[in-house]
Coordinates of C-alpha atoms in Angstrom, one line a residue:
Chain A
M1 CA 4.2 -0.8 5.2
K2 CA 1.2 -2.9 6.0
L3 CA 1.2 -6.5 7.4
L4 CA -2.0 -8.2 6.2
R5 CA -3.3 -11.7 6.9
M6 CA -5.8 -13.7 4.8
T7 CA -8.5 -15.1 7.1
P8 CA -11.6 -17.3 6.7
G9 CA -14.8 -15.3 7.1
K10 CA -13.2 -11.9 6.9
G11 CA -10.8 -11.7 4.0
D12 CA -7.6 -9.8 4.8
V13 CA -7.2 -8.2 8.2
L14 CA -4.6 -5.5 9.0
L15 CA -2.2 -6.8 11.6
A16 CA 0.2 -3.8 11.8
E17 CA 1.1 -0.8 9.8
G18 CA 4.0 1.6 10.1
D19 CA 7.2 3.0 8.6
P20 CA 10.1 0.6 9.1
K21 CA 12.4 3.6 9.1
V22 CA 10.8 4.7 12.4
A23 CA 12.4 2.7 15.2
E24 CA 9.1 2.3 17.2
D25 CA 7.2 1.2 14.1
E26 CA 9.9 -1.2 13.1
E27 CA 9.9 -2.9 16.4
R28 CA 6.1 -3.3 16.3
L29 CA 6.3 -4.6 12.7
I30 CA 9.1 -7.1 13.5
R31 CA 7.2 -8.4 16.6
E32 CA 4.0 -9.0 14.5
F33 CA 6.0 -10.5 11.6
R34 CA 7.7 -13.0 13.9
R35 CA 4.4 -13.8 15.6
Q36 CA 2.8 -14.7 12.3
L37 CA 5.7 -17.0 11.3
D38 CA 5.5 -18.6 14.7
L39 CA 1.8 -19.3 14.0
G40 CA 2.9 -21.2 10.9
M41 CA 2.0 -18.6 8.3
W42 CA 3.9 -18.0 5.1
A43 CA 4.9 -14.4 4.3
A44 CA 4.7 -13.1 0.8
V45 CA 5.8 -9.8 -0.7
P46 CA 4.2 -9.0 -4.0
H47 CA 6.2 -6.8 -6.3
E48 CA 6.7 -5.9 -10.0
G49 CA 9.2 -8.0 -11.9
P50 CA 10.9 -7.4 -15.3
G51 CA 8.5 -6.1 -17.9
G52 CA 5.9 -5.1 -15.3
R53 CA 5.0 -8.7 -14.6
R54 CA 3.6 -9.3 -11.2
E55 CA 5.7 -11.5 -9.0
A56 CA 6.0 -12.5 -5.3
T57 CA 8.8 -13.3 -3.0
M58 CA 8.7 -15.4 0.1
V59 CA 10.3 -13.8 3.1
R60 CA 11.5 -15.8 6.2
D61 CA 13.0 -12.9 8.1
F62 CA 11.9 -9.2 8.5
S63 CA 15.3 -8.1 7.1
E64 CA 14.5 -9.8 3.8
I65 CA 11.6 -7.5 3.1
P66 CA 12.6 -5.1 0.3
E67 CA 12.7 -1.5 1.3
A68 CA 10.1 -0.5 -1.2
A69 CA 7.6 -3.1 -0.1
Q70 CA 4.1 -1.7 0.6
Q71 CA 2.6 -4.9 1.9
V72 CA 3.4 -8.2 3.4
I73 CA 0.7 -10.9 3.1
F74 CA 0.5 -13.7 5.5
F75 CA -1.4 -16.9 4.6
P76 CA -1.5 -20.5 5.8
R77 CA 1.1 -22.9 4.5
A78 CA 0.2 -25.1 1.6
A79 CA -0.8 -28.7 2.4
G80 CA -1.8 -31.5 0.2
G81 CA -5.6 -31.5 -0.4
Chain B
M1 CA -19.7 -24.9 24.7
A2 CA -17.2 -25.1 21.7
R3 CA -17.8 -22.5 19.0
R4 CA -18.5 -24.0 15.6
Y5 CA -18.8 -22.9 12.1
V6 CA -22.2 -21.7 11.0
R7 CA -22.5 -20.6 7.4
D8 CA -23.2 -16.9 7.0
P9 CA -23.7 -15.9 3.4
A10 CA -23.6 -12.1 4.1
R11 CA -20.3 -12.4 6.0
E12 CA -18.9 -14.6 3.2
R13 CA -19.9 -12.0 0.5
R14 CA -18.2 -9.2 2.5
A15 CA -15.1 -11.4 2.9
E16 CA -15.0 -12.2 -0.8
E17 CA -15.3 -8.5 -1.7
R18 CA -12.3 -7.7 0.6
A19 CA -10.3 -10.6 -0.8
R20 CA -10.9 -9.4 -4.4
G21 CA -9.4 -6.1 -3.3
L22 CA -6.3 -7.8 -2.0
L23 CA -6.1 -10.0 -5.2
R24 CA -6.1 -6.8 -7.3
S25 CA -3.4 -5.1 -5.3
A26 CA -1.1 -8.1 -5.0
A27 CA -1.5 -9.9 -8.3
G28 CA -2.3 -7.0 -10.5
E29 CA -5.0 -5.8 -12.9
E30 CA -4.8 -8.6 -15.4
A31 CA -5.1 -11.3 -12.7
F32 CA -8.0 -9.4 -11.2
E33 CA -9.8 -9.1 -14.6
T34 CA -9.2 -12.8 -15.2
Y35 CA -10.8 -13.7 -11.9
E36 CA -13.7 -11.4 -12.4
R37 CA -14.4 -12.6 -15.9
F38 CA -13.7 -16.4 -15.6
G39 CA -13.6 -17.2 -11.9
F40 CA -10.1 -18.5 -11.9
L41 CA -6.5 -17.3 -12.3
S42 CA -3.7 -18.5 -14.6
F43 CA 0.0 -18.6 -14.2
E44 CA 2.5 -19.6 -16.9
D45 CA 6.1 -20.5 -16.2
R46 CA 7.4 -19.6 -19.7
E47 CA 11.0 -20.7 -18.9
H48 CA 9.9 -24.3 -18.4
G49 CA 6.9 -24.3 -20.6
Y50 CA 4.2 -25.1 -18.0
G51 CA 1.0 -23.3 -17.2
Y52 CA -1.5 -23.6 -14.5
L53 CA -5.2 -22.8 -14.1
I54 CA -6.0 -21.9 -10.5
Y55 CA -9.5 -22.6 -9.4
P56 CA -10.9 -21.6 -6.0
Q57 CA -11.4 -24.4 -3.6
R58 CA -10.5 -26.8 -6.4
P59 CA -7.2 -28.3 -7.7
I60 CA -4.6 -26.4 -9.7
I61 CA -4.6 -27.8 -13.3
G62 CA -1.2 -28.1 -14.9
Y63 CA -0.9 -27.8 -18.7
D64 CA 1.7 -27.7 -21.4
A65 CA 2.0 -24.0 -22.1
R66 CA 3.1 -24.6 -25.7
S67 CA 0.5 -27.1 -26.8
G68 CA -2.3 -26.4 -24.3
E69 CA -2.4 -30.1 -23.4
L70 CA -3.8 -30.7 -19.9
L71 CA -1.5 -32.6 -17.6
S72 CA -2.5 -33.2 -14.0
E73 CA -4.6 -32.0 -11.1
Y74 CA -2.6 -30.7 -8.2
C75 CA -4.6 -30.7 -5.0
V76 CA -3.3 -28.2 -2.5
R77 CA -5.1 -26.3 0.2
F78 CA -4.6 -23.4 2.6
R79 CA -6.6 -24.0 5.7
D80 CA -6.7 -21.7 8.7
G81 CA -8.4 -23.1 11.9
S82 CA -7.7 -20.0 14.0
D83 CA -11.4 -19.0 14.2
P84 CA -13.8 -22.0 14.4
E85 CA -16.8 -19.8 13.9
A86 CA -15.5 -18.6 10.5
G87 CA -14.6 -22.1 9.3
E88 CA -11.3 -23.1 7.8
R89 CA -11.6 -22.0 4.2
L90 CA -10.3 -18.8 2.9
P91 CA -12.6 -16.7 0.7
D92 CA -12.4 -17.9 -2.9
A93 CA -10.4 -14.8 -4.0
D94 CA -7.9 -15.4 -1.2
D95 CA -7.7 -19.1 -2.0
V96 CA -6.7 -18.4 -5.6
L97 CA -4.3 -15.6 -4.5
A98 CA -2.7 -18.0 -2.0
K99 CA -2.2 -20.6 -4.8
W100 CA -0.9 -17.9 -7.1
L101 CA 1.5 -16.5 -4.5
A102 CA 2.7 -20.0 -3.6
L103 CA 3.4 -20.9 -7.3
R104 CA 5.1 -17.6 -7.8
M105 CA 7.3 -17.9 -4.7
D106 CA 8.2 -21.6 -5.0
E107 CA 6.6 -23.5 -7.9
R108 CA 8.5 -26.8 -7.3
G109 CA 7.9 -26.7 -3.6
T110 CA 4.2 -26.0 -4.0
L111 CA 3.7 -28.8 -6.5
G112 CA 5.8 -31.1 -4.3
T113 CA 3.4 -30.5 -1.5
A114 CA 0.3 -31.1 -3.6
N115 CA -1.4 -34.5 -4.0
V116 CA -1.2 -35.2 -7.7
H117 CA -4.1 -36.8 -9.5
P118 CA -4.9 -37.6 -13.1
L119 CA -7.2 -35.2 -14.9
G120 CA -10.9 -35.6 -14.2
R121 CA -10.8 -36.5 -10.6
Q122 CA -12.4 -33.2 -9.4
L123 CA -12.7 -31.1 -12.5
D124 CA -14.2 -32.0 -15.9
P125 CA -11.4 -32.0 -18.4
A126 CA -13.8 -30.7 -21.1
M127 CA -14.7 -27.7 -19.0
V128 CA -11.0 -27.0 -18.2
R129 CA -10.2 -27.2 -22.0
R130 CA -13.0 -24.7 -22.7
D131 CA -11.8 -22.4 -19.9
L132 CA -8.2 -22.5 -21.2
A133 CA -9.4 -21.8 -24.8
Y134 CA -11.6 -18.8 -23.6
L135 CA -8.8 -17.5 -21.5
R136 CA -6.2 -17.6 -24.3
H137 CA -8.7 -16.0 -26.7
W138 CA -9.3 -13.2 -24.2
Q139 CA -5.6 -12.7 -23.5
R140 CA -4.8 -12.5 -27.2
N141 CA -7.6 -9.8 -27.7
R142 CA -6.3 -8.0 -24.7
M143 CA -2.8 -7.9 -26.1
V144 CA -4.0 -6.7 -29.5
G145 CA -6.1 -4.0 -27.8
A146 CA -3.1 -2.9 -25.8
D147 CA -0.9 -2.6 -28.9
E148 CA -3.5 -0.5 -30.8

C-alpha cells in the first residue's frame, strides 16, 4: 500500500509504502496516516465500484482502509473559493 | 528572509505530468482520456440526475444530467500552504482529481462547502454548453466503439 499526498509544485509525493500485514510496516503506515489527518488533510481510497465504475471512499481511520486498497491519497480539505 | 512563491514553469510542467499519472491511476482511463482531450473532468450522479463539469482552478459547473441544462457554478478550492516556495495551488490535474474525489466521496458536503454563484460569473456559459455537447458526443462514440 502506498500513502500519497498531492502537493503544489511537485504533484503527488510518496509519504510511506508498505504491507499492512507486516507489523512494522503497519505501524509506519498508521503513524503517517494519522500525521496527515492531523495536518488537516482528507484521505481518499479510490476503488472500482459496481460495473467497473471508478469510485472513491473517504477514510477517517486507518482501520477503515479496505484490505485490497493499493493507494491512499491525501489532499487538502475543500474550502469555498 | 521569508521564502516566497516564484513561478517556475519547468517545475510546474513536471508536477502536472506527475499529477496526470495519479489522475489516471485513481479516476481511471476514461477520466484520464477526458482530461487529456478536453482539459476538464465530468461526474454524473445518475441517481439524482445531476452532472458536473470539473474545470482546473475554476468552479465546478452543475447541470441537469437529463436535459443538459446548466444550473450553477460551485466555487471550491483545495489550497495547501505547506511549502511557500511552491505556492498554494495544486497542479491542474491534481485540482480536478481533488474535486472529483470530493464529489465521489461526499457530493452534498462538497457542494455545501462551495460558494454557489449563478452561471457566467467565472466561466462563459456558451463555452460550457459547447464543452458539454462535445463531451457527450465523444462519450456516445466511445460507447458505440466499445460495443462493436
